[in-house]
Short mmCIF file of C-alpha atoms and ligand atoms in Angstrom, two decimals:
data_model
loop_
_atom_site.label_atom_id
_atom_site.label_comp_id
_atom_site.label_asym_id
_atom_site.label_seq_id
_atom_site.Cartn_x
_atom_site.Cartn_y
_atom_site.Cartn_z
CA MET A 1 -20.76 -23.96 -27.74
CA GLN A 2 -18.82 -22.07 -25.09
CA LYS A 3 -17.20 -24.09 -22.35
CA LEU A 4 -15.55 -22.37 -19.43
CA ARG A 5 -13.89 -23.48 -16.28
CA PHE A 6 -12.79 -22.41 -12.86
CA ALA A 7 -9.56 -24.07 -11.80
CA PRO A 8 -8.68 -23.24 -8.20
CA SER A 9 -5.64 -24.65 -6.43
CA PRO A 10 -6.73 -25.95 -3.02
CA THR A 11 -3.95 -24.22 -1.15
CA GLY A 12 -6.22 -21.84 0.76
CA GLN A 13 -9.82 -20.76 1.13
CA LEU A 14 -11.76 -19.22 -1.72
CA HIS A 15 -11.08 -15.51 -1.55
CA LEU A 16 -12.75 -12.62 -3.25
CA GLY A 17 -10.31 -12.41 -6.17
CA SER A 18 -10.63 -16.05 -7.15
CA ALA A 19 -14.37 -15.97 -6.55
CA ARG A 20 -14.52 -13.16 -9.09
CA THR A 21 -12.68 -15.33 -11.62
CA ALA A 22 -15.14 -18.13 -10.94
CA ILE A 23 -18.12 -15.80 -11.23
CA PHE A 24 -17.03 -14.27 -14.54
CA ASN A 25 -16.42 -17.68 -16.11
CA TRP A 26 -19.66 -19.06 -14.72
CA LEU A 27 -21.71 -16.05 -15.80
CA TYR A 28 -20.33 -16.21 -19.31
CA ALA A 29 -21.08 -19.93 -19.55
CA LYS A 30 -24.64 -19.24 -18.37
CA HIS A 31 -25.01 -16.21 -20.64
CA THR A 32 -24.06 -18.22 -23.71
CA GLY A 33 -25.98 -21.35 -22.69
CA GLY A 34 -22.63 -23.13 -22.51
CA LYS A 35 -21.00 -25.44 -19.99
CA PHE A 36 -19.03 -24.79 -16.84
CA VAL A 37 -16.30 -27.04 -15.46
CA LEU A 38 -14.89 -27.02 -11.94
CA ARG A 39 -11.37 -28.39 -11.87
CA ILE A 40 -9.38 -28.71 -8.68
CA GLU A 41 -5.72 -28.09 -9.52
CA ASP A 42 -4.11 -30.14 -6.82
CA THR A 43 -0.95 -31.21 -8.63
CA ASP A 44 1.20 -29.53 -6.03
CA LEU A 45 0.96 -32.40 -3.61
CA SER A 46 2.79 -30.66 -0.81
CA ARG A 47 0.63 -27.52 -0.76
CA SER A 48 -2.81 -28.88 -1.69
CA GLN A 49 -5.17 -29.84 1.09
CA GLU A 50 -8.45 -31.74 1.03
CA GLU A 51 -9.99 -29.38 3.58
CA TYR A 52 -9.46 -26.46 1.20
CA THR A 53 -11.11 -28.40 -1.62
CA ALA A 54 -14.07 -29.01 0.68
CA SER A 55 -14.30 -25.36 1.68
CA ILE A 56 -14.03 -24.17 -1.94
CA LEU A 57 -16.85 -26.55 -2.91
CA LYS A 58 -18.94 -25.27 -0.01
CA ASP A 59 -18.43 -21.64 -1.03
CA MET A 60 -19.22 -22.41 -4.67
CA GLN A 61 -22.41 -24.13 -3.61
CA TRP A 62 -23.33 -21.26 -1.32
CA LEU A 63 -22.84 -18.79 -4.17
CA GLY A 64 -25.14 -20.96 -6.29
CA MET A 65 -22.48 -21.72 -8.90
CA GLU A 66 -23.31 -25.19 -10.13
CA TYR A 67 -21.02 -26.96 -12.54
CA ASP A 68 -21.57 -29.44 -15.34
CA GLU A 69 -18.31 -31.35 -14.93
CA PHE A 70 -15.93 -31.85 -12.02
CA TYR A 71 -12.29 -32.97 -12.13
CA LYS A 72 -9.35 -33.29 -9.81
CA GLN A 73 -5.95 -33.09 -11.43
CA SER A 74 -4.43 -35.48 -8.89
CA GLU A 75 -6.57 -38.23 -10.45
CA ARG A 76 -5.26 -37.54 -13.95
CA PHE A 77 -1.49 -37.97 -13.65
CA ASP A 78 -1.48 -40.91 -16.13
CA ILE A 79 -3.00 -38.69 -18.78
CA TYR A 80 -0.44 -35.93 -18.26
CA LYS A 81 2.40 -38.47 -18.25
CA SER A 82 1.41 -39.83 -21.65
CA TYR A 83 1.45 -36.30 -23.08
CA VAL A 84 4.81 -35.40 -21.60
CA ASP A 85 6.29 -38.64 -22.97
CA LYS A 86 4.94 -37.71 -26.38
CA LEU A 87 6.70 -34.33 -26.30
CA VAL A 88 9.98 -35.90 -25.22
CA SER A 89 9.78 -38.51 -27.98
CA GLU A 90 9.17 -35.76 -30.53
CA GLY A 91 12.18 -33.78 -29.29
CA LYS A 92 9.97 -30.89 -28.08
CA ALA A 93 10.90 -31.52 -24.47
CA TYR A 94 13.88 -33.08 -22.73
CA TYR A 95 15.05 -34.45 -19.44
CA CYS A 96 17.28 -32.20 -17.41
CA CYS A 97 19.40 -33.07 -14.41
CA CYS A 98 20.65 -29.58 -13.48
CA THR A 99 20.13 -28.54 -9.90
CA ARG A 100 19.20 -25.01 -8.99
CA GLU A 101 22.68 -24.53 -7.55
CA ASP A 102 24.26 -25.68 -10.85
CA LEU A 103 22.23 -23.13 -12.70
CA ILE A 104 22.93 -20.28 -10.30
CA ARG A 105 26.66 -21.05 -10.48
CA ARG A 106 26.66 -21.11 -14.29
CA ASN A 107 24.62 -17.94 -14.50
CA GLN A 108 26.86 -16.12 -12.05
CA SER A 109 29.94 -17.13 -13.97
CA ARG A 110 28.30 -15.29 -16.91
CA GLY A 111 27.57 -12.28 -14.74
CA ILE A 112 23.83 -13.01 -14.32
CA TYR A 113 22.61 -12.50 -10.79
CA ASP A 114 18.82 -12.53 -11.35
CA GLU A 115 16.45 -13.43 -8.55
CA VAL A 116 14.49 -15.62 -10.93
CA THR A 117 16.92 -18.04 -12.40
CA LYS A 118 16.22 -18.49 -16.09
CA TYR A 119 17.31 -21.83 -17.47
CA ASP A 120 20.26 -21.67 -19.83
CA GLY A 121 19.41 -24.72 -21.96
CA HIS A 122 22.34 -26.71 -20.60
CA CYS A 123 20.71 -30.16 -20.97
CA GLN A 124 18.98 -29.47 -24.28
CA ASP A 125 21.19 -31.75 -26.34
CA LYS A 126 22.59 -33.98 -23.64
CA ALA A 127 20.06 -36.83 -24.01
CA VAL A 128 19.74 -37.01 -20.23
CA GLN A 129 17.85 -40.15 -19.20
CA PRO A 130 14.99 -40.07 -16.69
CA GLY A 131 16.08 -40.83 -13.15
CA PRO A 132 16.02 -39.52 -9.62
CA GLY A 133 16.22 -35.74 -9.51
CA THR A 134 15.50 -35.22 -13.21
CA VAL A 135 12.80 -32.95 -14.55
CA VAL A 136 11.32 -32.55 -18.02
CA ARG A 137 11.77 -29.15 -19.65
CA ILE A 138 10.12 -27.77 -22.74
CA HIS A 139 12.31 -26.99 -25.72
CA SER A 140 10.88 -23.54 -26.19
CA GLY A 141 12.50 -23.23 -29.59
CA PRO A 142 13.89 -20.25 -31.49
CA GLU A 143 13.43 -16.77 -30.12
CA ARG A 144 10.10 -15.32 -31.27
CA ASP A 145 7.10 -13.34 -30.11
CA ILE A 146 4.13 -15.24 -28.77
CA ILE A 147 1.16 -13.13 -29.73
CA PHE A 148 -2.42 -13.42 -28.64
CA LYS A 149 -5.52 -11.26 -28.56
CA ASP A 150 -6.72 -10.80 -25.03
CA VAL A 151 -10.44 -10.03 -24.70
CA VAL A 152 -9.72 -7.55 -21.89
CA LYS A 153 -6.33 -6.09 -22.75
CA GLY A 154 -6.19 -6.35 -26.50
CA ARG A 155 -3.09 -7.55 -28.35
CA ILE A 156 -0.36 -9.01 -26.15
CA ALA A 157 3.09 -10.03 -27.37
CA ILE A 158 5.64 -11.77 -25.19
CA ASN A 159 9.08 -12.69 -26.44
CA THR A 160 10.20 -16.25 -25.71
CA LYS A 161 13.47 -14.97 -24.29
CA GLU A 162 11.43 -13.72 -21.33
CA LEU A 163 10.24 -17.24 -20.77
CA ASP A 164 12.79 -20.06 -20.84
CA ASP A 165 12.79 -23.83 -21.16
CA PHE A 166 10.33 -24.08 -18.31
CA VAL A 167 9.68 -27.29 -16.39
CA LEU A 168 6.77 -29.51 -17.46
CA TRP A 169 7.35 -32.44 -15.17
CA LYS A 170 8.83 -32.23 -11.70
CA SER A 171 11.33 -34.59 -10.13
CA ASP A 172 8.66 -35.77 -7.64
CA GLY A 173 6.72 -37.28 -10.56
CA SER A 174 4.05 -34.59 -10.80
CA PRO A 175 3.22 -32.25 -13.68
CA THR A 176 3.65 -28.50 -13.34
CA TYR A 177 0.68 -26.15 -13.44
CA ASN A 178 1.57 -24.83 -16.91
CA PHE A 179 1.65 -28.31 -18.35
CA ALA A 180 -1.39 -29.93 -16.71
CA VAL A 181 -3.51 -26.84 -17.36
CA VAL A 182 -2.96 -27.02 -21.11
CA ILE A 183 -3.64 -30.74 -21.37
CA ASP A 184 -6.83 -30.32 -19.37
CA ASP A 185 -8.10 -27.18 -21.06
CA ALA A 186 -7.54 -28.82 -24.43
CA LEU A 187 -8.98 -32.26 -23.56
CA MET A 188 -11.95 -30.70 -21.78
CA GLY A 189 -12.69 -28.50 -24.77
CA ILE A 190 -12.42 -25.20 -22.92
CA THR A 191 -13.18 -22.36 -25.35
CA THR A 192 -12.65 -19.24 -23.22
CA ILE A 193 -10.41 -18.73 -20.22
CA LEU A 194 -10.84 -15.72 -17.96
CA ARG A 195 -8.30 -15.43 -15.17
CA GLY A 196 -6.18 -12.94 -13.26
CA GLU A 197 -3.61 -10.83 -15.07
CA ASP A 198 -0.90 -12.46 -12.95
CA HIS A 199 -1.23 -15.33 -15.43
CA ILE A 200 -0.27 -13.37 -18.57
CA SER A 201 3.22 -14.79 -18.86
CA ASN A 202 1.86 -18.26 -18.12
CA THR A 203 -0.48 -17.83 -21.05
CA ALA A 204 2.47 -17.25 -23.37
CA LYS A 205 4.10 -20.45 -22.06
CA GLN A 206 0.88 -22.34 -22.48
CA ILE A 207 0.45 -21.16 -26.07
CA ILE A 208 3.80 -22.77 -26.94
CA LEU A 209 2.36 -26.05 -25.66
CA TYR A 210 -0.91 -25.61 -27.56
CA GLU A 211 1.14 -25.16 -30.70
CA TYR A 212 3.38 -28.16 -30.03
CA PHE A 213 0.38 -30.42 -29.53
CA GLY A 214 -1.63 -28.88 -32.35
CA PHE A 215 -4.48 -28.10 -29.94
CA SER A 216 -6.80 -25.25 -30.82
CA ILE A 217 -6.04 -22.19 -28.72
CA PRO A 218 -8.87 -20.88 -26.53
CA THR A 219 -9.80 -17.23 -26.17
CA PHE A 220 -8.02 -15.64 -23.22
CA GLY A 221 -9.05 -12.73 -21.04
CA HIS A 222 -6.85 -11.47 -18.20
CA LEU A 223 -8.62 -9.64 -15.44
CA PRO A 224 -7.07 -6.66 -13.69
CA MET A 225 -6.40 -6.94 -9.99
CA VAL A 226 -8.81 -6.06 -7.22
CA PHE A 227 -7.49 -3.38 -4.89
CA ASP A 228 -8.51 -2.27 -1.43
CA THR A 229 -9.86 1.27 -0.93
CA ASP A 230 -6.37 2.20 0.30
CA ARG A 231 -5.07 1.15 -3.16
CA THR A 232 -3.11 -1.82 -1.85
CA PRO A 233 -3.84 -5.19 -3.46
CA LEU A 234 -6.50 -7.20 -1.67
CA SER A 235 -4.53 -9.93 -0.06
CA LYS A 236 -5.49 -13.37 1.14
CA ARG A 237 -4.10 -12.42 4.50
CA LYS A 238 -6.82 -9.89 5.17
CA GLY A 239 -9.57 -12.13 6.53
CA SER A 240 -12.25 -10.03 4.90
CA THR A 241 -11.38 -11.36 1.48
CA ASN A 242 -12.43 -14.93 2.20
CA ILE A 243 -15.90 -15.88 1.01
CA GLU A 244 -16.46 -17.52 4.37
CA TYR A 245 -16.15 -14.10 5.98
CA TYR A 246 -19.10 -12.79 3.96
CA ARG A 247 -21.17 -15.87 4.69
CA LYS A 248 -20.61 -15.37 8.39
CA GLN A 249 -21.33 -11.67 8.20
CA GLY A 250 -24.83 -12.43 6.95
CA ILE A 251 -24.39 -11.41 3.32
CA LEU A 252 -26.82 -12.93 0.82
CA PRO A 253 -25.06 -15.06 -1.81
CA GLU A 254 -27.00 -13.31 -4.60
CA ALA A 255 -25.83 -9.94 -3.29
CA LEU A 256 -22.20 -10.95 -3.02
CA LEU A 257 -22.30 -12.40 -6.51
CA ASN A 258 -23.87 -9.15 -7.76
CA TYR A 259 -21.26 -7.04 -5.99
CA ILE A 260 -18.29 -9.12 -7.15
CA ALA A 261 -19.55 -9.19 -10.74
CA ARG A 262 -19.27 -5.40 -10.77
CA LEU A 263 -15.58 -5.54 -9.78
CA GLY A 264 -14.15 -5.28 -13.24
CA TRP A 265 -17.28 -5.53 -15.34
CA SER A 266 -19.99 -3.00 -15.99
CA HIS A 267 -23.34 -2.61 -17.65
CA GLY A 268 -23.85 1.12 -17.94
CA ASN A 269 -24.22 2.50 -14.45
CA ASP A 270 -26.34 -0.38 -13.21
CA GLU A 271 -25.38 -1.63 -9.78
CA ILE A 272 -28.16 -3.91 -8.66
CA PHE A 273 -28.86 -7.04 -10.65
CA MET A 274 -31.13 -9.93 -9.96
CA LEU A 275 -29.31 -13.09 -10.98
CA GLU A 276 -31.38 -13.82 -14.12
CA ASP A 277 -30.75 -10.27 -15.33
CA LEU A 278 -27.06 -10.50 -14.60
CA ILE A 279 -26.81 -13.70 -16.63
CA ARG A 280 -28.78 -12.11 -19.46
CA VAL A 281 -26.62 -8.99 -19.73
CA PHE A 282 -23.19 -10.39 -18.79
CA ASP A 283 -20.88 -10.14 -21.78
CA ILE A 284 -17.11 -10.26 -21.94
CA SER A 285 -16.89 -7.16 -24.10
CA HIS A 286 -17.60 -5.04 -21.02
CA LEU A 287 -14.79 -6.37 -18.85
CA ASN A 288 -12.80 -3.38 -17.61
CA LYS A 289 -9.15 -2.80 -18.32
CA SER A 290 -8.51 -0.88 -15.13
CA ASN A 291 -8.08 -2.25 -11.65
CA ALA A 292 -11.18 -2.71 -9.55
CA VAL A 293 -11.53 -1.31 -6.05
CA TYR A 294 -13.20 -3.30 -3.32
CA ASP A 295 -15.42 -1.17 -1.13
CA GLU A 296 -16.96 -2.85 1.90
CA LYS A 297 -19.59 -0.13 2.39
CA LYS A 298 -20.82 -0.53 -1.14
CA MET A 299 -20.95 -4.29 -0.74
CA ILE A 300 -23.20 -3.88 2.31
CA TRP A 301 -25.34 -1.38 0.39
CA VAL A 302 -25.77 -3.89 -2.45
CA ASN A 303 -26.71 -6.46 0.17
CA SER A 304 -29.32 -4.19 1.73
CA LYS A 305 -30.95 -3.83 -1.70
CA HIS A 306 -31.07 -7.59 -2.18
CA MET A 307 -32.53 -8.03 1.30
CA LYS A 308 -35.59 -6.19 -0.06
CA LEU A 309 -35.63 -7.54 -3.60
CA GLU A 310 -34.97 -11.26 -3.34
CA PRO A 311 -37.95 -13.60 -3.10
CA ARG A 312 -38.89 -14.18 0.51
CA GLU A 313 -38.08 -17.93 0.29
CA LYS A 314 -34.50 -17.14 -0.70
CA VAL A 315 -34.03 -14.77 2.20
CA ILE A 316 -35.45 -17.30 4.65
CA LYS A 317 -33.25 -20.05 3.28
CA ALA A 318 -30.17 -17.81 3.44
CA PHE A 319 -31.16 -16.78 6.99
CA LEU A 320 -31.25 -20.41 8.11
CA VAL A 321 -27.91 -21.15 6.45
CA TYR A 322 -26.41 -18.06 8.09
CA LEU A 323 -27.58 -19.20 11.53
CA GLU A 324 -26.15 -22.66 10.97
CA ASP A 325 -22.84 -21.27 9.73
CA THR A 326 -22.51 -18.99 12.71
CA GLN A 327 -23.82 -21.56 15.20
CA GLN A 328 -26.74 -19.44 16.26
CA GLN A 329 -30.24 -20.71 16.99
CA LEU A 330 -33.79 -19.91 16.04
CA VAL A 331 -35.08 -18.59 19.33
CA GLY A 332 -38.58 -18.28 20.80
CA ARG A 333 -41.26 -17.61 18.20
CA MET A 334 -38.75 -17.89 15.33
CA GLN A 335 -39.20 -21.64 15.64
CA ASP A 336 -42.76 -21.27 14.34
CA GLU A 337 -42.42 -21.34 10.56
CA ALA A 338 -45.40 -19.13 9.81
CA TRP A 339 -44.26 -16.57 12.36
CA LEU A 340 -40.71 -16.60 11.00
CA THR A 341 -41.98 -16.02 7.48
CA GLU A 342 -44.00 -13.04 8.62
CA ALA A 343 -41.13 -11.66 10.68
CA VAL A 344 -38.66 -11.96 7.80
CA ASP A 345 -41.10 -10.21 5.50
CA LEU A 346 -41.65 -7.41 7.93
CA LEU A 347 -38.09 -6.79 9.05
CA ARG A 348 -35.89 -7.60 6.06
CA SER A 349 -36.31 -4.32 4.24
CA ARG A 350 -34.86 -2.52 7.29
CA SER A 351 -31.90 -4.86 7.71
CA ASP A 352 -28.63 -4.43 5.85
CA THR A 353 -27.56 -8.01 6.50
CA LEU A 354 -28.93 -11.31 7.78
CA ALA A 355 -26.99 -10.61 10.97
CA ASP A 356 -28.99 -7.38 11.44
CA LEU A 357 -32.17 -9.24 10.63
CA TYR A 358 -31.47 -11.79 13.36
CA ARG A 359 -30.52 -9.15 15.89
CA ASP A 360 -33.62 -7.08 15.09
CA MET A 361 -35.92 -10.09 15.23
CA ILE A 362 -34.86 -11.30 18.65
CA PRO A 363 -36.89 -8.78 20.70
CA TYR A 364 -39.99 -9.77 18.71
CA ALA A 365 -39.33 -13.45 19.12
CA LEU A 366 -38.57 -13.59 22.83
CA ASP A 367 -40.82 -12.74 25.72
CA SER A 368 -38.22 -10.62 27.41
CA TYR A 369 -37.26 -7.32 25.80
CA GLU A 370 -35.84 -4.10 27.11
CA LEU A 371 -36.13 -0.42 26.34
CA ASP A 372 -33.28 0.83 24.24
CA GLU A 373 -31.60 4.09 25.16
CA LYS A 374 -33.71 6.32 22.94
CA ALA A 375 -36.93 4.71 24.11
CA ARG A 376 -35.87 5.11 27.72
CA GLU A 377 -35.26 8.82 27.14
CA LEU A 378 -38.47 9.43 25.26
CA LEU A 379 -40.91 7.39 27.30
CA PRO A 380 -41.47 9.83 30.22
CA SER A 381 -42.57 12.56 27.79
CA LEU A 382 -45.19 10.14 26.45
CA GLN A 383 -46.52 9.30 29.87
CA THR A 384 -48.33 12.51 30.74
CA GLU A 385 -51.62 12.06 32.51
CA THR A 386 -53.68 12.59 29.35
CA LEU A 387 -51.48 10.41 27.22
CA GLU A 388 -51.64 7.69 29.82
CA LYS A 389 -55.44 7.74 29.77
CA ALA A 390 -55.43 7.64 25.99
CA TYR A 391 -52.98 4.78 26.06
CA GLN A 392 -55.13 2.74 28.45
CA GLU A 393 -58.13 3.20 26.21
CA ALA A 394 -56.11 2.31 23.10
CA LYS A 395 -54.85 -0.79 24.86
CA HIS A 396 -58.39 -2.04 25.47
CA ILE A 397 -59.31 -1.46 21.87
CA ILE A 398 -56.23 -3.32 20.61
CA LEU A 399 -56.82 -6.24 22.94
CA ALA A 400 -60.44 -6.51 21.89
CA THR A 401 -59.64 -7.17 18.26
CA SER A 402 -57.74 -9.71 16.26
CA ARG A 403 -57.72 -7.63 13.08
CA TYR A 404 -54.87 -5.21 12.80
CA ASP A 405 -56.18 -3.14 9.91
CA GLU A 406 -57.51 0.31 8.99
CA THR A 407 -60.53 -0.13 11.23
CA LEU A 408 -58.25 -0.48 14.22
CA GLU A 409 -56.20 2.45 13.02
CA SER A 410 -59.23 4.72 12.76
CA LEU A 411 -60.39 3.67 16.23
CA LEU A 412 -56.97 4.63 17.58
CA ARG A 413 -57.17 7.95 15.75
CA GLN A 414 -60.48 8.63 17.46
CA VAL A 415 -58.87 7.99 20.82
CA ALA A 416 -56.11 10.49 20.07
CA GLU A 417 -58.69 13.06 18.97
CA LYS A 418 -60.84 12.48 22.02
CA TYR A 419 -57.90 13.25 24.31
CA GLY A 420 -56.56 16.04 22.12
CA ILE A 421 -53.15 14.47 21.66
CA PRO A 422 -51.20 14.01 18.42
CA PHE A 423 -51.91 10.59 16.87
CA LYS A 424 -48.20 10.05 16.30
CA ASP A 425 -47.52 10.42 20.03
CA LEU A 426 -50.07 7.76 20.85
CA ILE A 427 -48.54 5.46 18.24
CA GLN A 428 -45.05 6.15 19.56
CA ARG A 429 -46.21 5.31 23.05
CA ILE A 430 -47.63 1.98 21.76
CA ARG A 431 -44.49 1.31 19.74
CA ILE A 432 -42.18 1.74 22.69
CA GLN A 433 -44.46 -0.39 24.81
CA LEU A 434 -44.50 -3.20 22.22
CA THR A 435 -40.95 -3.17 20.93
CA GLY A 436 -38.82 -1.25 23.44
CA LYS A 437 -37.71 0.94 20.53
CA THR A 438 -38.57 4.29 18.98
CA VAL A 439 -38.44 2.92 15.45
CA SER A 440 -40.16 -0.13 14.06
CA PRO A 441 -41.96 -1.30 10.96
CA ASP A 442 -45.54 -0.13 10.55
CA ILE A 443 -47.34 -0.45 13.87
CA LEU A 444 -50.25 -2.56 12.64
CA SER A 445 -47.83 -5.17 11.27
CA VAL A 446 -45.94 -5.08 14.54
CA MET A 447 -49.18 -5.82 16.41
CA ARG A 448 -49.91 -8.69 14.05
CA LEU A 449 -46.45 -10.15 14.59
CA LEU A 450 -46.77 -9.78 18.36
CA SER A 451 -50.41 -10.87 18.54
CA PRO A 452 -49.65 -13.94 20.70
CA VAL A 453 -48.13 -11.73 23.39
CA LEU A 454 -50.02 -8.43 23.09
CA PRO A 455 -51.70 -8.69 26.51
CA GLN A 456 -48.38 -9.10 28.34
CA ARG A 457 -46.56 -6.47 26.30
CA LEU A 458 -49.25 -3.82 26.52
CA SER A 459 -49.48 -4.26 30.29
CA ARG A 460 -45.81 -4.38 31.02
CA GLN A 461 -44.46 -1.78 33.45
CA PHE A 462 -41.09 -0.25 32.66
N1 LIG B 1 -4.79 -23.17 -10.46
C1 LIG B 1 -4.51 -21.89 -11.03
C2 LIG B 1 -4.69 -20.83 -9.98
O1 LIG B 1 -5.37 -21.06 -9.01
C3 LIG B 1 -5.44 -21.68 -12.19
C4 LIG B 1 -5.08 -20.59 -13.09
C5 LIG B 1 -5.85 -20.71 -14.37
O2 LIG B 1 -7.04 -20.34 -14.34
O3 LIG B 1 -5.33 -21.23 -15.33
O4 LIG B 1 -4.14 -19.75 -10.10
#
């Protein structure tokens, strides 16, 4: 059985790149009927923050990514400690008391002025005892290639001289990422690990640990970066990459998940996937080798498609969550559940986002509404003497019925014919009168939605 995990460090909000990692792992777990683990990697005590854990959990929940198991590394230090002790006792790791300054000095005396200071193995055979300021380093062993088959990039070989005797246990008593991650992935039985390509050299380090412990090595896949349309890497600093930004912009979670899944994975030329279909077709053999490009316009386009396609209940639920997240209220008739359902059904296919849906719904929901610019310009041409007479007659017919169907439509057609005016002009006149706009959903549905206030609207003077 496949078991996958998402292992965010709570040092910031969930951003698009890490959400993609989560989504790929989650989709593959779902696709294979396997399990999905969420593990909070909060070993870096100085940088990890509870509020980020909470916001990551909120975003995961919003995206609908449930997990089967949940762990926090900060609660597992005893486990990691027992494994590091084991390595030390077997001579595969050792205590080291060198400071960074010591190392820089020694390296410089050998003419090495690298930015990244590789460890020179100074304490390897010194039998340094644990104590304040000491760390545990791996004995990375003789120079050799660490080779693995990456499901995205193919064969990867990294020579151990590019690594070094990296730290497993820090002087503050906490494990490093590369150490804790291996213990956890092995103990949790993780079978496949998909993560960003910035982790490739970590993978080589981790494989040394897998070998030392005799753990079975999972399948690795390293995902290319996500770039902005201007070809610069999407950075956490640009607010638009946080999942929270999309939530607040009124994007449907299913649409964002769909859009993100296509950043670095493809299924022919298909763009729009309902979630069940995405899970059914998601395979790791179609992960792309090349960098993905984030395109905001396309994301909104994908959202507009989902606004039409998702079941009405999902859209309503997402609409309510969006309002709560953005501290906006259901106003006027929106508070009536049946009315809201009808309004969402009628307006959603014209709205790119939930934010548009809310904005478009307000004039229908409130008693006050105004003419927009186009309506203001057009209205006088629809108020000729004949058209006005036709309108008055149409108004009486509309107010005399409670059925907004073809019968009403044919009665209105007869009015237009009687006065010798184009039917579409009469309808436009009614539309402007009812909505203040020159465009709206089909006029009969608009009448139905506005039925509680038709008398006021049809009589209103502009
Ligand atoms: N905590 C690591 C990160 O956020 C996890 C990397 C991994 O998936 O192993 O980058």
